[in-house]
């Protein structure tokens, strides 16, 4: 599941966790601000699974902090 699904194009997450719903704290993550209001576009860090620069948990994006300084 998880990364193996990404690598193999499988969907074992849905099989292993039927009925799973993404928690509100993940869905409502403040990834982007509103530049027209003087806010930064990149407001809160997140892993962007598909690299499109938009936060979308349904596409595998999730909140992420670089706690050990790898980035």
Short mmCIF file of C-alpha atoms in Angstrom, two decimals:
data_model
loop_
_atom_site.label_atom_id
_atom_site.label_comp_id
_atom_site.label_asym_id
_atom_site.label_seq_id
_atom_site.Cartn_x
_atom_site.Cartn_y
_atom_site.Cartn_z
CA UNK A 1 0.00 0.00 0.00
CA UNK A 2 1.01 3.63 -0.08
CA UNK A 3 4.27 4.11 -1.94
CA UNK A 4 4.01 0.63 -3.45
CA UNK A 5 0.65 1.64 -4.95
CA UNK A 6 2.28 4.71 -6.48
CA UNK A 7 5.15 2.70 -7.92
CA UNK A 8 2.99 -0.16 -9.19
CA UNK A 9 -0.19 1.65 -10.20
CA UNK A 10 -2.21 -0.44 -7.74
CA UNK A 11 -4.96 0.58 -5.29
CA UNK A 12 -4.41 -1.62 -2.26
CA UNK A 13 -5.08 1.38 0.03
CA UNK A 14 -8.77 1.23 -0.94
CA UNK A 15 -8.81 -2.55 -0.36
CA UNK A 16 -6.97 -2.43 2.96
CA UNK A 17 -8.87 0.57 4.33
CA UNK A 18 -12.42 0.47 2.93
CA UNK A 19 -14.49 3.53 3.72
CA UNK A 20 -11.46 5.60 4.74
CA UNK A 21 -12.17 9.31 4.72
CA UNK A 22 -9.43 11.91 4.64
CA UNK A 23 -9.51 13.83 7.96
CA UNK A 24 -10.62 17.47 7.86
CA UNK A 25 -7.25 18.63 9.18
CA UNK A 26 -5.66 17.20 6.00
CA UNK A 27 -8.41 18.38 3.65
CA UNK A 28 -8.31 21.92 5.04
CA UNK A 29 -4.52 22.25 5.24
CA UNK A 30 -3.65 25.91 4.48
CA UNK A 31 -1.22 25.06 1.69
CA UNK A 32 -1.85 28.22 -0.31
CA UNK A 33 -2.50 31.81 0.59
CA UNK A 34 -4.27 34.44 -1.50
CA UNK A 35 -1.63 36.66 -3.16
CA UNK A 36 -4.28 39.31 -3.90
CA UNK A 37 -4.57 39.74 -0.12
CA UNK A 38 -0.79 39.98 0.32
CA UNK A 39 -0.44 36.35 1.39
CA UNK A 40 2.26 34.02 0.09
CA UNK A 41 1.09 31.39 -2.41
CA UNK A 42 3.15 28.74 -0.58
CA UNK A 43 1.71 29.23 2.88
CA UNK A 44 2.07 25.84 4.60
CA UNK A 45 4.44 23.12 3.32
CA UNK A 46 3.08 19.99 1.70
CA UNK A 47 4.21 16.97 -0.31
CA UNK A 48 3.01 17.49 -3.88
CA UNK A 49 2.70 13.95 -5.22
CA UNK A 50 1.91 14.89 -8.82
CA UNK A 51 4.11 18.01 -8.87
CA UNK A 52 1.38 20.36 -10.12
CA UNK A 53 1.97 22.99 -7.36
CA UNK A 54 -1.63 22.68 -6.13
CA UNK A 55 -2.61 21.03 -2.86
CA UNK A 56 -5.05 18.19 -3.53
CA UNK A 57 -5.24 15.44 -0.89
CA UNK A 58 -7.38 13.30 -3.20
CA UNK A 59 -4.34 13.06 -5.48
CA UNK A 60 -1.98 11.97 -2.70
CA UNK A 61 -0.80 15.38 -1.46
CA UNK A 62 -0.33 15.73 2.31
CA UNK A 63 1.09 18.19 4.87
CA UNK A 64 4.85 17.91 5.17
CA UNK A 65 7.53 19.56 7.25
CA UNK A 66 11.26 19.13 6.75
CA UNK A 67 11.99 18.44 10.41
CA UNK A 68 15.47 17.03 9.86
CA UNK A 69 16.63 19.58 7.29
CA UNK A 70 16.90 17.36 4.22
CA UNK A 71 15.58 20.03 1.87
#
